[in-house]
Amino acid sequence: MGNCFGTAKKSAAEIAPSELIKSPPVIKLYGPPNSFATSHIRLALLYKPVTLHFVPSDTHPNPTLIYKSDVVSGSVEDILRYLDAKFPDPPLSVANNTASSIWGWCGETTPLVVWVVVLQHRSINWHLERMVKWAEDMAARGGNARGDPSMGSPRMEVKKFGKSYSQLLQVMLEHAQMEETVLFQILESADRGLCKSANEEHGRHLPIMNGIKEEIKTIGVMNAGSPDYQEALVNLTSRLKRLKENCRKHFEEEERELLPLMEATELNKQQQEKVLQQSLDVMRETHSHLFRFFMEGLRPHDAMHYFDLIKRYCDNVRVSLMLHMMVD
């Protein structure tokens, strides 16, 4: 799950003779550099096992893709279908992925904001799992051995860990605020008290989330390799595991018990669009400088689905900025 396209990988040359290494196929893409459609295709190609040569060109009004003898030009949807046909793994089309269903009840009438909430759940879950594994690795080393050389010294690694957790914390806080001020308000107006339990769980999670942030700060000034340092890392891992499990259960309960009820609110298309816009407005940092971080937590077809949802209802300037954060 997830796609860490920004993570450095071990060179294949380190594990295989050069004559056995196959270079990824090369795709050329021509199009206006500031075009929304061009940026959309560049985003999609991040997830495909190809090498992209992008050639900025204002002489091509539409994105034009060249692969071997194929020349493909047209709508974004046409080009995405071509890419899935030529490079089926990983698929980008939601229609090709049964895993996108929500507990078996989603369908064409599922409100747009429900999809946004569920996909945010998936990204948060993935990032929490990543943080737990990272903390376990640091605890196993105890400050006495280095892990990935790119992480630097143990103290440098803790700083990087703290930065990543702070990013996740901001996404989680904005997600909770969005649910409380937008989604839950709609459900509460239809049935008062319906979201009481979910709101209470948000309140219980907040001290745990903030406590972990403070604990990471404390570890950052401790002597690496000391018994206290080792114990603090073990405790941090335990708290992260508890938070991850609490969030997983909370998200599952929302998706089983609350989100299906959104369909019964019978929002018309205009109301759905307004609700979605309100949801995105609440989560401004998630959809600005944290957008790449957030999208890394989604599987390719989920990432493209999420982007497809927000591009419909955000202004073009905002969407273009998000795209540039991903592809530049």
Tab-separated table of C-alpha atoms in Angstrom:
chain	number	residue	atom	x	y	z
A	1	MET	CA	0.000	0.000	0.000
A	2	GLY	CA	1.232	3.479	-0.720
A	3	ASN	CA	3.760	4.754	-3.166
A	4	CYS	CA	6.940	6.293	-1.807
A	5	PHE	CA	8.115	7.668	-5.112
A	6	GLY	CA	10.369	10.089	-3.255
A	7	THR	CA	12.285	7.328	-1.431
A	8	ALA	CA	15.751	6.399	-2.663
A	9	LYS	CA	16.116	2.775	-3.657
A	10	LYS	CA	19.138	0.510	-3.811
A	11	SER	CA	20.739	0.491	-7.224
A	12	ALA	CA	20.097	-2.682	-9.173
A	13	ALA	CA	23.785	-2.554	-10.153
A	14	GLU	CA	24.618	-3.498	-6.557
A	15	ILE	CA	22.747	-6.796	-6.764
A	16	ALA	CA	22.924	-7.919	-10.393
A	17	PRO	CA	25.455	-8.020	-13.241
A	18	SER	CA	25.019	-5.083	-15.580
A	19	GLU	CA	24.099	-7.286	-18.515
A	20	LEU	CA	21.070	-8.580	-16.571
A	21	ILE	CA	19.727	-5.156	-15.708
A	22	LYS	CA	16.878	-3.939	-17.856
A	23	SER	CA	16.378	-0.230	-18.084
A	24	PRO	CA	12.776	0.926	-17.709
A	25	PRO	CA	11.074	1.869	-20.968
A	26	VAL	CA	11.335	5.498	-21.990
A	27	ILE	CA	8.267	7.629	-22.629
A	28	LYS	CA	8.383	11.099	-24.105
A	29	LEU	CA	5.710	13.589	-23.182
A	30	TYR	CA	5.183	16.869	-25.021
A	31	GLY	CA	2.878	19.578	-23.745
A	32	PRO	CA	2.580	23.074	-22.286
A	33	PRO	CA	4.524	23.043	-18.982
A	34	ASN	CA	1.834	25.012	-17.129
A	35	SER	CA	-1.050	23.000	-18.567
A	36	PHE	CA	-3.303	21.251	-16.093
A	37	ALA	CA	-3.659	18.256	-18.424
A	38	THR	CA	0.102	17.941	-18.906
A	39	SER	CA	0.726	18.016	-15.162
A	40	HIS	CA	-1.981	15.406	-14.644
A	41	ILE	CA	-0.250	13.015	-17.039
A	42	ARG	CA	3.115	13.690	-15.416
A	43	LEU	CA	1.568	12.808	-12.059
A	44	ALA	CA	0.200	9.539	-13.441
A	45	LEU	CA	3.583	8.602	-14.898
A	46	LEU	CA	5.183	8.884	-11.448
A	47	TYR	CA	3.415	5.626	-10.609
A	48	LYS	CA	4.351	3.710	-13.750
A	49	PRO	CA	7.582	1.683	-14.232
A	50	VAL	CA	8.893	4.031	-16.917
A	51	THR	CA	11.476	6.739	-17.435
A	52	LEU	CA	9.807	9.994	-18.413
A	53	HIS	CA	11.419	12.513	-20.735
A	54	PHE	CA	9.227	15.580	-20.515
A	55	VAL	CA	9.642	18.115	-23.307
A	56	PRO	CA	7.904	21.439	-22.614
A	57	SER	CA	6.170	22.463	-25.793
A	58	ASP	CA	3.571	25.139	-26.454
A	59	THR	CA	3.174	23.849	-30.018
A	60	HIS	CA	1.234	20.860	-28.641
A	61	PRO	CA	-2.150	22.157	-27.411
A	62	ASN	CA	-2.874	18.784	-25.798
A	63	PRO	CA	-0.437	16.456	-24.041
A	64	THR	CA	1.182	14.158	-26.585
A	65	LEU	CA	2.790	10.937	-25.475
A	66	ILE	CA	5.281	8.931	-27.549
A	67	TYR	CA	6.212	5.359	-26.705
A	68	LYS	CA	8.098	3.357	-29.334
A	69	SER	CA	6.032	3.773	-32.505
A	70	ASP	CA	2.882	4.859	-30.636
A	71	VAL	CA	1.824	8.497	-30.630
A	72	VAL	CA	-1.060	9.218	-28.282
A	73	SER	CA	-2.779	12.576	-27.932
A	74	GLY	CA	-6.174	13.573	-26.634
A	75	SER	CA	-7.925	13.891	-23.308
A	76	VAL	CA	-6.338	12.982	-19.975
A	77	GLU	CA	-8.726	10.028	-19.730
A	78	ASP	CA	-7.637	8.702	-23.143
A	79	ILE	CA	-3.970	8.840	-22.218
A	80	LEU	CA	-4.549	7.229	-18.802
A	81	ARG	CA	-6.401	4.360	-20.460
A	82	TYR	CA	-3.496	3.914	-22.866
A	83	LEU	CA	-0.985	3.845	-19.995
A	84	ASP	CA	-3.005	1.236	-18.097
A	85	ALA	CA	-3.219	-0.899	-21.230
A	86	LYS	CA	0.532	-0.720	-21.903
A	87	PHE	CA	1.684	-0.811	-18.271
A	88	PRO	CA	-1.086	-2.534	-16.285
A	89	ASP	CA	0.833	-2.749	-13.009
A	90	PRO	CA	0.071	-0.706	-11.019
A	91	PRO	CA	-3.339	0.202	-12.443
A	92	LEU	CA	-4.433	3.820	-12.229
A	93	SER	CA	-8.102	3.466	-13.132
A	94	VAL	CA	-10.516	3.123	-10.227
A	95	ALA	CA	-12.779	1.040	-12.452
A	96	ASN	CA	-10.079	-1.624	-12.637
A	97	ASN	CA	-9.759	-1.954	-8.862
A	98	THR	CA	-12.335	-3.756	-6.761
A	99	ALA	CA	-10.251	-2.873	-3.701
A	100	SER	CA	-11.655	0.643	-3.891
A	101	SER	CA	-15.006	-0.458	-2.458
A	102	ILE	CA	-15.961	0.587	1.062
A	103	TRP	CA	-17.235	-2.349	3.097
A	104	GLY	CA	-19.280	-3.438	0.081
A	105	TRP	CA	-21.828	-0.595	0.275
A	106	CYS	CA	-20.332	2.101	-1.944
A	107	GLY	CA	-21.716	2.842	-5.363
A	108	GLU	CA	-22.527	5.547	-7.862
A	109	THR	CA	-24.765	7.300	-5.340
A	110	THR	CA	-22.047	7.485	-2.689
A	111	PRO	CA	-21.546	11.191	-1.828
A	112	LEU	CA	-18.243	12.596	-3.043
A	113	VAL	CA	-17.153	13.682	0.419
A	114	VAL	CA	-17.432	10.078	1.628
A	115	TRP	CA	-14.780	9.019	-0.888
A	116	VAL	CA	-12.563	11.885	0.242
A	117	VAL	CA	-12.864	10.828	3.882
A	118	VAL	CA	-12.183	7.153	3.147
A	119	LEU	CA	-9.131	7.896	1.022
A	120	GLN	CA	-7.804	10.152	3.769
A	121	HIS	CA	-8.257	7.261	6.198
A	122	ARG	CA	-6.163	5.059	3.928
A	123	SER	CA	-3.322	7.560	3.714
A	124	ILE	CA	-3.272	8.145	7.472
A	125	ASN	CA	-3.282	4.394	8.179
A	126	TRP	CA	-0.363	3.866	5.800
A	127	HIS	CA	1.689	6.650	7.351
A	128	LEU	CA	0.993	5.385	10.870
A	129	GLU	CA	2.170	1.912	9.856
A	130	ARG	CA	5.309	3.463	8.369
A	131	MET	CA	6.028	5.429	11.550
A	132	VAL	CA	5.611	2.297	13.687
A	133	LYS	CA	8.049	0.307	11.537
A	134	TRP	CA	10.534	3.171	11.593
A	135	ALA	CA	10.282	3.460	15.402
A	136	GLU	CA	10.731	-0.307	15.769
A	137	ASP	CA	13.868	-0.132	13.666
A	138	MET	CA	15.311	2.714	15.750
A	139	ALA	CA	14.461	0.864	18.975
A	140	ALA	CA	16.141	-2.310	17.712
A	141	ARG	CA	19.326	-0.346	16.990
A	142	GLY	CA	19.078	1.606	20.233
A	143	GLY	CA	21.320	4.396	19.010
A	144	ASN	CA	24.287	2.003	18.792
A	145	ALA	CA	24.106	1.351	15.056
A	146	ARG	CA	23.118	3.431	12.088
A	147	GLY	CA	20.389	2.436	9.689
A	148	ASP	CA	19.971	4.050	6.303
A	149	PRO	CA	23.043	6.252	5.694
A	150	SER	CA	20.769	9.000	4.370
A	151	MET	CA	19.352	9.350	7.888
A	152	GLY	CA	22.694	10.495	9.323
A	153	SER	CA	23.559	10.114	13.001
A	154	PRO	CA	21.005	8.788	15.550
A	155	ARG	CA	20.185	12.338	16.629
A	156	MET	CA	19.777	13.453	13.015
A	157	GLU	CA	17.485	10.493	12.390
A	158	VAL	CA	15.297	11.388	15.369
A	159	LYS	CA	14.935	14.907	13.956
A	160	LYS	CA	13.844	13.484	10.598
A	161	PHE	CA	11.454	11.155	12.415
A	162	GLY	CA	10.014	14.106	14.340
A	163	LYS	CA	9.527	16.122	11.171
A	164	SER	CA	7.686	13.248	9.487
A	165	TYR	CA	5.467	12.698	12.516
A	166	SER	CA	4.680	16.433	12.703
A	167	GLN	CA	3.541	16.313	9.078
A	168	LEU	CA	1.325	13.321	9.813
A	169	LEU	CA	-0.021	14.986	12.950
A	170	GLN	CA	-1.053	18.065	10.955
A	171	VAL	CA	-2.882	15.919	8.388
A	172	MET	CA	-4.655	14.014	11.182
A	173	LEU	CA	-5.668	17.196	12.994
A	174	GLU	CA	-7.052	18.755	9.825
A	175	HIS	CA	-8.884	15.536	8.979
A	176	ALA	CA	-10.532	15.446	12.408
A	177	GLN	CA	-11.448	19.132	12.161
A	178	MET	CA	-12.960	18.565	8.721
A	179	GLU	CA	-15.116	15.707	10.005
A	180	GLU	CA	-16.266	17.654	13.057
A	181	THR	CA	-17.073	20.922	11.274
A	182	VAL	CA	-18.443	19.584	7.993
A	183	LEU	CA	-19.331	15.899	7.866
A	184	PHE	CA	-20.625	15.425	11.407
A	185	GLN	CA	-22.621	18.656	11.221
A	186	ILE	CA	-24.602	17.283	8.282
A	187	LEU	CA	-25.327	14.007	10.067
A	188	GLU	CA	-26.162	15.741	13.352
A	189	SER	CA	-28.657	18.007	11.610
A	190	ALA	CA	-30.467	14.866	10.422
A	191	ASP	CA	-30.222	12.968	13.708
A	192	ARG	CA	-28.945	14.781	16.810
A	193	GLY	CA	-26.414	12.745	18.796
A	194	LEU	CA	-25.503	10.496	15.867
A	195	CYS	CA	-21.832	11.502	15.948
A	196	LYS	CA	-21.392	11.783	19.716
A	197	SER	CA	-19.237	8.666	19.993
A	198	ALA	CA	-17.003	9.665	17.066
A	199	ASN	CA	-16.488	13.144	18.520
A	200	GLU	CA	-15.573	11.669	21.880
A	201	GLU	CA	-13.013	9.391	20.245
A	202	HIS	CA	-11.418	12.399	18.563
A	203	GLY	CA	-11.065	13.954	21.997
A	204	ARG	CA	-9.433	10.841	23.417
A	205	HIS	CA	-6.947	10.571	20.535
A	206	LEU	CA	-5.712	14.174	20.726
A	207	PRO	CA	-3.675	13.882	23.983
A	208	ILE	CA	-2.048	10.695	22.684
A	209	MET	CA	-1.126	12.355	19.400
A	210	ASN	CA	0.335	15.454	21.067
A	211	GLY	CA	2.076	13.339	23.701
A	212	ILE	CA	3.954	11.401	21.036
A	213	LYS	CA	5.195	14.654	19.518
A	214	GLU	CA	6.566	15.782	22.886
A	215	GLU	CA	8.143	12.375	23.494
A	216	ILE	CA	10.018	12.592	20.187
A	217	LYS	CA	11.360	16.004	21.206
A	218	THR	CA	12.616	14.540	24.476
A	219	ILE	CA	14.365	11.652	22.719
A	220	GLY	CA	16.025	14.153	20.386
A	221	VAL	CA	18.077	15.668	23.245
A	222	MET	CA	18.968	12.391	24.997
A	223	ASN	CA	22.316	10.635	24.739
A	224	ALA	CA	22.049	8.096	21.929
A	225	GLY	CA	22.828	4.567	23.079
A	226	SER	CA	22.134	5.197	26.761
A	227	PRO	CA	19.714	2.901	28.669
A	228	ASP	CA	17.259	5.794	29.027
A	229	TYR	CA	17.432	6.424	25.283
A	230	GLN	CA	16.727	2.776	24.542
A	231	GLU	CA	13.800	2.705	26.966
A	232	ALA	CA	12.360	5.907	25.496
A	233	LEU	CA	12.445	4.449	21.976
A	234	VAL	CA	10.670	1.300	23.158
A	235	ASN	CA	8.007	3.395	24.886
A	236	LEU	CA	7.616	5.565	21.783
A	237	THR	CA	7.085	2.473	19.651
A	238	SER	CA	4.401	1.216	22.034
A	239	ARG	CA	2.545	4.530	21.985
A	240	LEU	CA	2.656	4.705	18.204
A	241	LYS	CA	1.314	1.160	17.958
A	242	ARG	CA	-1.540	2.066	20.278
A	243	LEU	CA	-2.342	5.177	18.254
A	244	LYS	CA	-2.227	3.194	15.004
A	245	GLU	CA	-4.618	0.567	16.361
A	246	ASN	CA	-6.967	3.170	17.840
A	247	CYS	CA	-7.132	5.030	14.525
A	248	ARG	CA	-7.671	1.831	12.542
A	249	LYS	CA	-10.636	0.836	14.716
A	250	HIS	CA	-12.027	4.382	14.711
A	251	PHE	CA	-11.841	4.618	10.917
A	252	GLU	CA	-13.471	1.219	10.495
A	253	GLU	CA	-16.337	2.219	12.785
A	254	GLU	CA	-16.889	5.436	10.853
A	255	GLU	CA	-16.870	3.593	7.534
A	256	ARG	CA	-19.296	0.944	8.758
A	257	GLU	CA	-21.666	2.999	10.878
A	258	LEU	CA	-21.537	6.698	9.961
A	259	LEU	CA	-20.427	7.176	6.377
A	260	PRO	CA	-23.152	4.948	4.853
A	261	LEU	CA	-25.711	7.280	6.430
A	262	MET	CA	-24.474	10.201	4.337
A	263	GLU	CA	-26.377	8.773	1.396
A	264	ALA	CA	-29.613	9.111	3.387
A	265	THR	CA	-29.069	12.857	3.734
A	266	GLU	CA	-29.987	13.062	0.018
A	267	LEU	CA	-27.643	15.893	-0.847
A	268	ASN	CA	-28.152	17.078	-4.398
A	269	LYS	CA	-25.220	17.574	-6.750
A	270	GLN	CA	-24.790	21.239	-5.922
A	271	GLN	CA	-24.892	20.533	-2.184
A	272	GLN	CA	-22.347	17.714	-2.562
A	273	GLU	CA	-19.981	20.021	-4.403
A	274	LYS	CA	-20.349	22.664	-1.697
A	275	VAL	CA	-19.665	20.116	1.061
A	276	LEU	CA	-16.603	18.826	-0.749
A	277	GLN	CA	-15.288	22.352	-1.239
A	278	GLN	CA	-15.825	23.095	2.463
A	279	SER	CA	-13.952	19.922	3.386
A	280	LEU	CA	-10.953	20.844	1.255
A	281	ASP	CA	-10.948	24.413	2.586
A	282	VAL	CA	-10.642	23.140	6.160
A	283	MET	CA	-7.641	20.997	5.202
A	284	ARG	CA	-5.560	23.768	3.653
A	285	GLU	CA	-2.116	22.534	4.688
A	286	THR	CA	-2.896	18.976	3.588
A	287	HIS	CA	-3.752	20.337	0.154
A	288	SER	CA	-0.800	22.696	-0.105
A	289	HIS	CA	2.707	22.020	1.217
A	290	LEU	CA	1.746	18.618	2.711
A	291	PHE	CA	0.051	17.346	-0.438
A	292	ARG	CA	2.980	15.245	-1.653
A	293	PHE	CA	3.370	13.732	1.836
A	294	PHE	CA	-0.334	12.890	1.949
A	295	MET	CA	-0.388	11.341	-1.523
A	296	GLU	CA	2.587	9.098	-0.713
A	297	GLY	CA	0.248	7.193	1.616
A	298	LEU	CA	-2.126	6.168	-1.165
A	299	ARG	CA	-1.934	3.312	-3.632
A	300	PRO	CA	-1.592	4.550	-7.212
A	301	HIS	CA	-5.241	4.126	-8.231
A	302	ASP	CA	-6.378	5.675	-4.931
A	303	ALA	CA	-4.055	8.639	-5.471
A	304	MET	CA	-5.426	9.217	-8.955
A	305	HIS	CA	-8.996	8.813	-7.670
A	306	TYR	CA	-8.364	11.378	-4.928
A	307	PHE	CA	-6.803	13.821	-7.344
A	308	ASP	CA	-9.687	13.356	-9.756
A	309	LEU	CA	-12.136	14.257	-6.977
A	310	ILE	CA	-10.405	17.412	-5.846
A	311	LYS	CA	-9.566	18.713	-9.319
A	312	ARG	CA	-13.278	18.986	-10.128
A	313	TYR	CA	-14.040	21.374	-7.307
A	314	CYS	CA	-10.854	23.287	-6.557
A	315	ASP	CA	-9.944	26.367	-8.528
A	316	ASN	CA	-7.392	25.804	-11.277
A	317	VAL	CA	-4.661	27.841	-9.597
A	318	ARG	CA	-4.849	25.758	-6.431
A	319	VAL	CA	-4.892	22.470	-8.319
A	320	SER	CA	-1.945	23.536	-10.459
A	321	LEU	CA	0.073	24.354	-7.350
A	322	MET	CA	-0.651	20.910	-5.896
A	323	LEU	CA	0.390	19.255	-9.142
A	324	HIS	CA	3.635	21.183	-9.326
A	325	MET	CA	4.468	20.041	-5.799
A	326	MET	CA	4.141	16.477	-6.988
A	327	VAL	CA	5.959	16.566	-10.311
A	328	ASP	CA	8.582	19.315	-10.021
